mmCIF file of C-alpha atoms in Angstrom:
data_model
loop_
_atom_site.group_PDB
_atom_site.id
_atom_site.type_symbol
_atom_site.label_atom_id
_atom_site.label_comp_id
_atom_site.label_asym_id
_atom_site.label_seq_id
_atom_site.Cartn_x
_atom_site.Cartn_y
_atom_site.Cartn_z
ATOM 1 C CA MET A 1 -113.486 89.847 20.588
ATOM 2 C CA ASP A 2 -111.229 91.109 23.372
ATOM 3 C CA ALA A 3 -112.759 89.332 26.354
ATOM 4 C CA PHE A 4 -115.040 86.297 26.346
ATOM 5 C CA ARG A 5 -115.675 85.884 30.068
ATOM 6 C CA GLY A 6 -119.265 86.559 31.094
ATOM 7 C CA LYS A 7 -120.497 86.842 27.517
ATOM 8 C CA THR A 8 -122.941 84.514 25.786
ATOM 9 C CA ALA A 9 -122.708 82.187 22.786
ATOM 10 C CA VAL A 10 -125.669 80.572 21.022
ATOM 11 C CA ILE A 11 -124.967 77.418 19.008
ATOM 12 C CA THR A 12 -127.459 75.655 16.750
ATOM 13 C CA GLY A 13 -126.682 71.993 16.319
ATOM 14 C CA GLY A 14 -125.071 72.618 19.681
ATOM 15 C CA ALA A 15 -125.266 69.050 20.931
ATOM 16 C CA GLY A 16 -123.687 67.437 17.877
ATOM 17 C CA LEU A 17 -120.033 66.596 17.384
ATOM 18 C CA LEU A 18 -118.779 70.039 16.376
ATOM 19 C CA GLY A 19 -121.478 72.041 18.152
ATOM 20 C CA ALA A 20 -120.741 70.438 21.519
ATOM 21 C CA ALA A 21 -117.007 70.980 21.011
ATOM 22 C CA MET A 22 -117.614 74.680 20.366
ATOM 23 C CA ALA A 23 -119.866 74.882 23.418
ATOM 24 C CA LEU A 24 -117.127 73.420 25.617
ATOM 25 C CA ARG A 25 -114.423 75.622 24.112
ATOM 26 C CA PHE A 26 -116.460 78.771 24.690
ATOM 27 C CA ALA A 27 -117.248 77.613 28.221
ATOM 28 C CA ARG A 28 -113.550 77.192 28.959
ATOM 29 C CA VAL A 29 -112.973 80.887 28.264
ATOM 30 C CA GLY A 30 -115.817 81.802 30.596
ATOM 31 C CA MET A 31 -118.744 82.207 28.232
ATOM 32 C CA ASN A 32 -122.320 81.232 28.995
ATOM 33 C CA VAL A 33 -123.704 78.949 26.302
ATOM 34 C CA VAL A 34 -127.143 78.399 24.769
ATOM 35 C CA ILE A 35 -127.327 74.950 23.193
ATOM 36 C CA ALA A 36 -129.988 74.512 20.514
ATOM 37 C CA ASP A 37 -130.544 71.079 19.013
ATOM 38 C CA ILE A 38 -133.325 68.672 18.078
ATOM 39 C CA HIS A 39 -132.201 65.960 20.520
ATOM 40 C CA GLN A 40 -133.211 66.595 24.133
ATOM 41 C CA ASP A 41 -130.990 63.875 25.572
ATOM 42 C CA ARG A 42 -127.914 65.228 23.817
ATOM 43 C CA ILE A 43 -128.807 68.764 24.863
ATOM 44 C CA ASP A 44 -129.004 67.661 28.493
ATOM 45 C CA GLU A 45 -125.632 65.932 28.266
ATOM 46 C CA THR A 46 -123.971 68.988 26.730
ATOM 47 C CA VAL A 47 -125.564 71.362 29.246
ATOM 48 C CA ARG A 48 -124.159 69.256 32.087
ATOM 49 C CA ALA A 49 -120.692 69.260 30.520
ATOM 50 C CA VAL A 50 -120.760 73.036 30.051
ATOM 51 C CA GLU A 51 -122.028 73.732 33.553
ATOM 52 C CA ALA A 52 -119.305 71.486 34.972
ATOM 53 C CA LEU A 53 -116.850 74.105 33.699
ATOM 54 C CA GLY A 54 -118.389 76.722 35.990
ATOM 55 C CA VAL A 55 -120.510 78.725 33.566
ATOM 56 C CA SER A 56 -124.233 78.856 32.861
ATOM 57 C CA ALA A 57 -125.913 76.925 30.084
ATOM 58 C CA LEU A 58 -129.385 76.872 28.597
ATOM 59 C CA GLY A 59 -130.683 74.057 26.417
ATOM 60 C CA VAL A 60 -133.476 74.724 23.939
ATOM 61 C CA VAL A 61 -134.987 72.075 21.683
ATOM 62 C CA THR A 62 -134.904 73.761 18.278
ATOM 63 C CA ASP A 63 -135.496 72.732 14.697
ATOM 64 C CA ALA A 64 -133.356 75.227 12.784
ATOM 65 C CA ALA A 65 -135.454 74.683 9.659
ATOM 66 C CA ASP A 66 -138.501 76.088 11.507
ATOM 67 C CA ALA A 67 -138.530 79.895 11.503
ATOM 68 C CA GLY A 68 -140.874 80.018 14.484
ATOM 69 C CA ALA A 69 -138.594 77.731 16.480
ATOM 70 C CA MET A 70 -135.634 79.998 15.738
ATOM 71 C CA ASP A 71 -137.640 83.038 16.847
ATOM 72 C CA ALA A 72 -138.373 81.183 20.090
ATOM 73 C CA LEU A 73 -134.676 80.376 20.500
ATOM 74 C CA ALA A 74 -133.758 84.048 20.197
ATOM 75 C CA GLU A 75 -136.440 84.960 22.727
ATOM 76 C CA ALA A 76 -135.209 82.318 25.178
ATOM 77 C CA ALA A 77 -131.543 83.329 24.819
ATOM 78 C CA TYR A 78 -132.203 87.006 25.421
ATOM 79 C CA ALA A 79 -134.663 86.312 28.233
ATOM 80 C CA ARG A 80 -132.050 84.240 30.075
ATOM 81 C CA PHE A 81 -128.840 86.167 29.402
ATOM 82 C CA GLY A 82 -129.915 89.595 28.118
ATOM 83 C CA ALA A 83 -127.462 89.597 25.214
ATOM 84 C CA VAL A 84 -125.850 87.338 22.619
ATOM 85 C CA HIS A 85 -122.241 87.957 21.638
ATOM 86 C CA ILE A 86 -121.449 84.967 19.412
ATOM 87 C CA LEU A 87 -124.133 83.346 17.263
ATOM 88 C CA CYS A 88 -122.978 80.054 15.734
ATOM 89 C CA LEU A 89 -125.328 78.853 12.997
ATOM 90 C CA ASN A 90 -124.074 75.307 12.911
ATOM 91 C CA ALA A 91 -127.039 72.913 12.557
ATOM 92 C CA GLY A 92 -126.628 70.500 9.685
ATOM 93 C CA ARG A 93 -127.890 67.451 7.862
ATOM 94 C CA ALA A 94 -126.703 65.350 4.927
ATOM 95 C CA ILE A 95 -128.267 62.646 2.756
ATOM 96 C CA LEU A 96 -125.768 60.602 0.748
ATOM 97 C CA LYS A 97 -127.213 59.339 -2.531
ATOM 98 C CA PRO A 98 -126.290 59.263 -6.203
ATOM 99 C CA PHE A 99 -127.545 62.479 -7.794
ATOM 100 C CA ALA A 100 -130.145 60.801 -10.024
ATOM 101 C CA GLU A 101 -131.721 59.081 -7.011
ATOM 102 C CA LEU A 102 -132.284 62.218 -4.947
ATOM 103 C CA THR A 103 -135.931 63.121 -4.431
ATOM 104 C CA ARG A 104 -137.536 66.493 -3.852
ATOM 105 C CA ASP A 105 -137.999 65.504 -0.216
ATOM 106 C CA ASP A 106 -134.277 64.768 0.072
ATOM 107 C CA TRP A 107 -133.366 68.179 -1.306
ATOM 108 C CA ASN A 108 -135.871 69.963 0.932
ATOM 109 C CA ALA A 109 -134.725 68.072 4.022
ATOM 110 C CA VAL A 110 -131.078 69.024 3.562
ATOM 111 C CA LEU A 111 -131.512 72.565 2.241
ATOM 112 C CA GLY A 112 -134.099 73.312 4.937
ATOM 113 C CA VAL A 113 -131.526 72.765 7.685
ATOM 114 C CA GLN A 114 -128.210 73.496 6.001
ATOM 115 C CA PHE A 115 -129.189 76.783 4.386
ATOM 116 C CA GLY A 116 -132.690 77.543 5.665
ATOM 117 C CA GLY A 117 -131.449 77.053 9.219
ATOM 118 C CA VAL A 118 -128.694 79.607 8.691
ATOM 119 C CA LEU A 119 -131.043 82.133 7.125
ATOM 120 C CA ASN A 120 -133.634 81.561 9.850
ATOM 121 C CA GLY A 121 -130.975 82.202 12.468
ATOM 122 C CA VAL A 122 -129.894 85.440 10.834
ATOM 123 C CA LEU A 123 -133.453 86.718 10.499
ATOM 124 C CA SER A 124 -134.445 85.707 14.041
ATOM 125 C CA PHE A 125 -131.415 87.173 15.807
ATOM 126 C CA LEU A 126 -130.316 90.101 13.652
ATOM 127 C CA PRO A 127 -132.785 92.749 14.859
ATOM 128 C CA ARG A 128 -131.810 92.023 18.465
ATOM 129 C CA LEU A 129 -128.110 91.937 17.631
ATOM 130 C CA ILE A 130 -128.312 95.315 15.904
ATOM 131 C CA ALA A 131 -130.212 96.858 18.801
ATOM 132 C CA GLN A 132 -127.857 95.308 21.347
ATOM 133 C CA GLY A 133 -124.645 97.068 20.339
ATOM 134 C CA GLY A 134 -121.168 96.185 21.572
ATOM 135 C CA GLU A 135 -119.117 93.267 20.293
ATOM 136 C CA ARG A 136 -121.152 90.730 18.303
ATOM 137 C CA HIS A 137 -120.049 87.982 15.958
ATOM 138 C CA ILE A 138 -121.973 85.611 13.670
ATOM 139 C CA VAL A 139 -120.216 82.345 12.760
ATOM 140 C CA VAL A 140 -121.805 80.402 9.902
ATOM 141 C CA THR A 141 -120.731 76.777 9.593
ATOM 142 C CA SER A 142 -120.122 75.952 5.958
ATOM 143 C CA SER A 143 -117.501 73.388 4.928
ATOM 144 C CA MET A 144 -114.708 72.781 2.493
ATOM 145 C CA SER A 145 -117.699 71.490 0.523
ATOM 146 C CA GLY A 146 -118.692 75.147 0.132
ATOM 147 C CA VAL A 147 -115.396 76.337 -1.330
ATOM 148 C CA GLY A 148 -113.751 73.203 -2.686
ATOM 149 C CA ARG A 149 -114.283 70.691 -5.474
ATOM 150 C CA ALA A 150 -117.833 69.505 -5.999
ATOM 151 C CA ASP A 151 -116.568 66.655 -8.187
ATOM 152 C CA LEU A 152 -115.095 65.034 -5.069
ATOM 153 C CA ARG A 153 -118.560 64.929 -3.468
ATOM 154 C CA LEU A 154 -120.898 63.355 -6.001
ATOM 155 C CA LEU A 155 -122.931 61.556 -3.304
ATOM 156 C CA ASN A 156 -123.579 64.755 -1.368
ATOM 157 C CA ALA A 157 -125.145 67.197 -3.831
ATOM 158 C CA PRO A 158 -127.736 68.886 -1.561
ATOM 159 C CA TYR A 159 -125.119 69.411 1.146
ATOM 160 C CA VAL A 160 -122.627 70.906 -1.317
ATOM 161 C CA THR A 161 -125.293 73.205 -2.737
ATOM 162 C CA ALA A 162 -126.281 74.448 0.719
ATOM 163 C CA LYS A 163 -122.688 74.961 1.810
ATOM 164 C CA PHE A 164 -121.897 77.063 -1.273
ATOM 165 C CA ALA A 165 -124.995 79.142 -0.466
ATOM 166 C CA ALA A 166 -123.838 79.583 3.131
ATOM 167 C CA VAL A 167 -120.496 80.922 1.893
ATOM 168 C CA GLY A 168 -122.221 83.390 -0.420
ATOM 169 C CA LEU A 169 -124.506 84.593 2.349
ATOM 170 C CA SER A 170 -121.552 85.079 4.681
ATOM 171 C CA GLU A 171 -119.566 87.015 2.092
ATOM 172 C CA VAL A 172 -122.516 89.354 1.605
ATOM 173 C CA MET A 173 -123.224 89.726 5.316
ATOM 174 C CA GLN A 174 -119.698 90.657 6.319
ATOM 175 C CA PRO A 175 -119.589 94.059 4.578
ATOM 176 C CA ALA A 176 -123.343 94.586 4.985
ATOM 177 C CA LEU A 177 -123.217 94.184 8.777
ATOM 178 C CA ALA A 178 -119.882 95.920 9.345
ATOM 179 C CA PRO A 179 -121.573 99.354 9.676
ATOM 180 C CA HIS A 180 -123.590 97.868 12.544
ATOM 181 C CA GLY A 181 -120.418 96.665 14.260
ATOM 182 C CA ILE A 182 -121.279 92.993 13.729
ATOM 183 C CA ASP A 183 -118.469 90.690 12.603
ATOM 184 C CA VAL A 184 -119.115 87.666 10.386
ATOM 185 C CA SER A 185 -117.082 84.504 9.856
ATOM 186 C CA VAL A 186 -117.724 81.430 7.754
ATOM 187 C CA LEU A 187 -116.269 78.219 9.147
ATOM 188 C CA CYS A 188 -115.060 75.772 6.478
ATOM 189 C CA PRO A 189 -113.726 72.574 8.052
ATOM 190 C CA GLY A 190 -112.616 69.551 6.098
ATOM 191 C CA MET A 191 -112.891 66.012 7.434
ATOM 192 C CA THR A 192 -113.711 66.253 11.139
ATOM 193 C CA VAL A 193 -114.229 63.046 13.104
ATOM 194 C CA ARG A 194 -114.553 61.827 16.656
ATOM 195 C CA ASP A 195 -111.420 59.667 16.443
ATOM 196 C CA PRO A 196 -108.970 60.691 13.676
ATOM 197 C CA GLU A 197 -106.492 57.960 14.581
ATOM 198 C CA ALA A 198 -109.071 55.192 14.236
ATOM 199 C CA LEU A 199 -110.271 56.502 10.866
ATOM 200 C CA ALA A 200 -106.716 56.846 9.596
ATOM 201 C CA LYS A 201 -106.063 53.207 10.507
ATOM 202 C CA SER A 202 -109.259 51.971 8.862
ATOM 203 C CA GLY A 203 -108.872 54.000 5.679
ATOM 204 C CA ALA A 204 -112.656 53.844 5.245
ATOM 205 C CA TYR A 205 -113.455 57.095 3.464
ATOM 206 C CA ALA A 206 -116.983 57.495 2.125
ATOM 207 C CA MET A 207 -116.029 59.896 -0.683
ATOM 208 C CA PRO A 208 -112.908 61.247 -2.394
ATOM 209 C CA SER A 209 -113.435 64.525 -0.512
ATOM 210 C CA ALA A 210 -112.867 62.686 2.758
ATOM 211 C CA ALA A 211 -109.788 60.900 1.460
ATOM 212 C CA TRP A 212 -108.348 64.282 0.426
ATOM 213 C CA TYR A 213 -107.935 64.993 4.160
ATOM 214 C CA LYS A 214 -106.499 61.592 5.145
ATOM 215 C CA ASP A 215 -103.270 63.260 6.251
ATOM 216 C CA ASN A 216 -105.058 66.206 7.874
ATOM 217 C CA LEU A 217 -107.840 64.621 9.930
ATOM 218 C CA LEU A 218 -108.925 66.735 12.889
ATOM 219 C CA ASP A 219 -111.192 66.081 15.817
ATOM 220 C CA ALA A 220 -113.963 68.486 16.796
ATOM 221 C CA ALA A 221 -111.977 70.046 19.645
ATOM 222 C CA GLN A 222 -109.246 71.068 17.202
ATOM 223 C CA VAL A 223 -111.794 72.690 14.906
ATOM 224 C CA ALA A 224 -113.413 74.473 17.863
ATOM 225 C CA GLU A 225 -110.009 75.848 18.852
ATOM 226 C CA GLU A 226 -109.633 77.338 15.380
ATOM 227 C CA VAL A 227 -113.107 78.892 15.692
ATOM 228 C CA LEU A 228 -111.999 80.666 18.854
ATOM 229 C CA HIS A 229 -108.916 82.049 17.076
ATOM 230 C CA GLY A 230 -111.027 83.076 14.093
ATOM 231 C CA VAL A 231 -113.457 85.005 16.272
ATOM 232 C CA ARG A 232 -110.616 86.696 18.142
ATOM 233 C CA GLU A 233 -109.002 87.744 14.864
ATOM 234 C CA LYS A 234 -112.302 88.621 13.140
ATOM 235 C CA ARG A 235 -111.494 86.412 10.152
ATOM 236 C CA LEU A 236 -114.023 86.164 7.352
ATOM 237 C CA TYR A 237 -112.877 82.629 6.529
ATOM 238 C CA ILE A 238 -111.965 80.129 9.235
ATOM 239 C CA PHE A 239 -110.022 77.212 7.722
ATOM 240 C CA PRO A 240 -109.057 74.602 10.336
ATOM 241 C CA HIS A 241 -107.770 72.090 7.784
ATOM 242 C CA ARG A 242 -104.595 73.270 6.079
ATOM 243 C CA ALA A 243 -104.978 70.645 3.330
ATOM 244 C CA GLY A 244 -107.974 72.633 2.137
ATOM 245 C CA ARG A 245 -105.698 75.166 0.435
ATOM 246 C CA GLY A 246 -104.818 72.665 -2.277
ATOM 247 C CA GLU A 247 -108.455 71.768 -2.848
ATOM 248 C CA VAL A 248 -109.450 75.419 -3.263
ATOM 249 C CA GLU A 249 -106.531 76.051 -5.614
ATOM 250 C CA SER A 250 -107.547 73.007 -7.666
ATOM 251 C CA ARG A 251 -111.149 74.211 -7.941
ATOM 252 C CA HIS A 252 -110.193 77.744 -8.891
ATOM 253 C CA ALA A 253 -107.832 76.454 -11.569
ATOM 254 C CA LYS A 254 -110.943 75.083 -13.269
ATOM 255 C CA VAL A 255 -112.653 78.471 -12.966
ATOM 256 C CA ILE A 256 -109.665 80.260 -14.505
ATOM 257 C CA GLU A 257 -109.576 77.648 -17.262
ATOM 258 C CA GLY A 258 -113.051 78.820 -18.231
ATOM 259 C CA PHE A 259 -111.777 82.373 -18.658
ATOM 260 C CA ASP A 260 -108.836 81.102 -20.687
ATOM 261 C CA GLN A 261 -111.222 79.211 -22.946
ATOM 262 C CA ALA A 262 -113.363 82.321 -23.361
ATOM 263 C CA ALA A 263 -110.305 84.386 -24.281
ATOM 264 C CA ARG A 264 -109.704 82.131 -27.277
ATOM 265 C CA THR A 265 -113.034 83.094 -28.864
ATOM 266 C CA SER A 266 -114.441 86.407 -30.000
ATOM 267 C CA PRO A 267 -117.865 87.588 -28.837
ATOM 268 C CA GLU A 268 -120.432 87.421 -31.595
#
């Protein structure tokens, strides 16, 4: 995207740690921002912070898992600003439990936001984005959990499942939407925290996947900066955490091992 000033970004989960950081980063390059979240007080706080940077902001209470709420968000964004140039589908939720203890409600709660929220956003905004024309970019927030090693995340199965699905959807959308002039990126951060220095000192990592990034902890502003670069460069994958390369290589070694095992047998 050549010029951000005067354009509009919509961010679901826009008042959370990463969502608010993206809102502020977009505001600093002159973009108007629509902040969608389930928490009104956090929305209000983020709207004030964005407006303090001299751009316009709109807060909309939105449950990303609710298709009707996402339709209403699209209506509100276009009614206020007339166009959407960056759509960040970022709302998320996790429930940490041993796999055998997860209930159907747990799975539905996480998948409904983490993947259903992304799909709802695509379906609610896409017809307008196609009709709009010009530069448009969809950024789907996945995670290193969507491309890395599931065995490092045994307490987070619904989240991992949803994040893999978000990667697959993004990989399909990129070539499918290219003829419409719509760019697609999938954001895959590793361990992102409010205070990397404090976490590094404490060494309190909930799962091995978090400890993998102990030497590559980033705060949300650093991840948001990488999102801006990724949009500018029209990257399919946005990888803020450089330590993620080793995790992906480790996972894919296991995939290739499966092919090697298959090569040692003859089809019946």
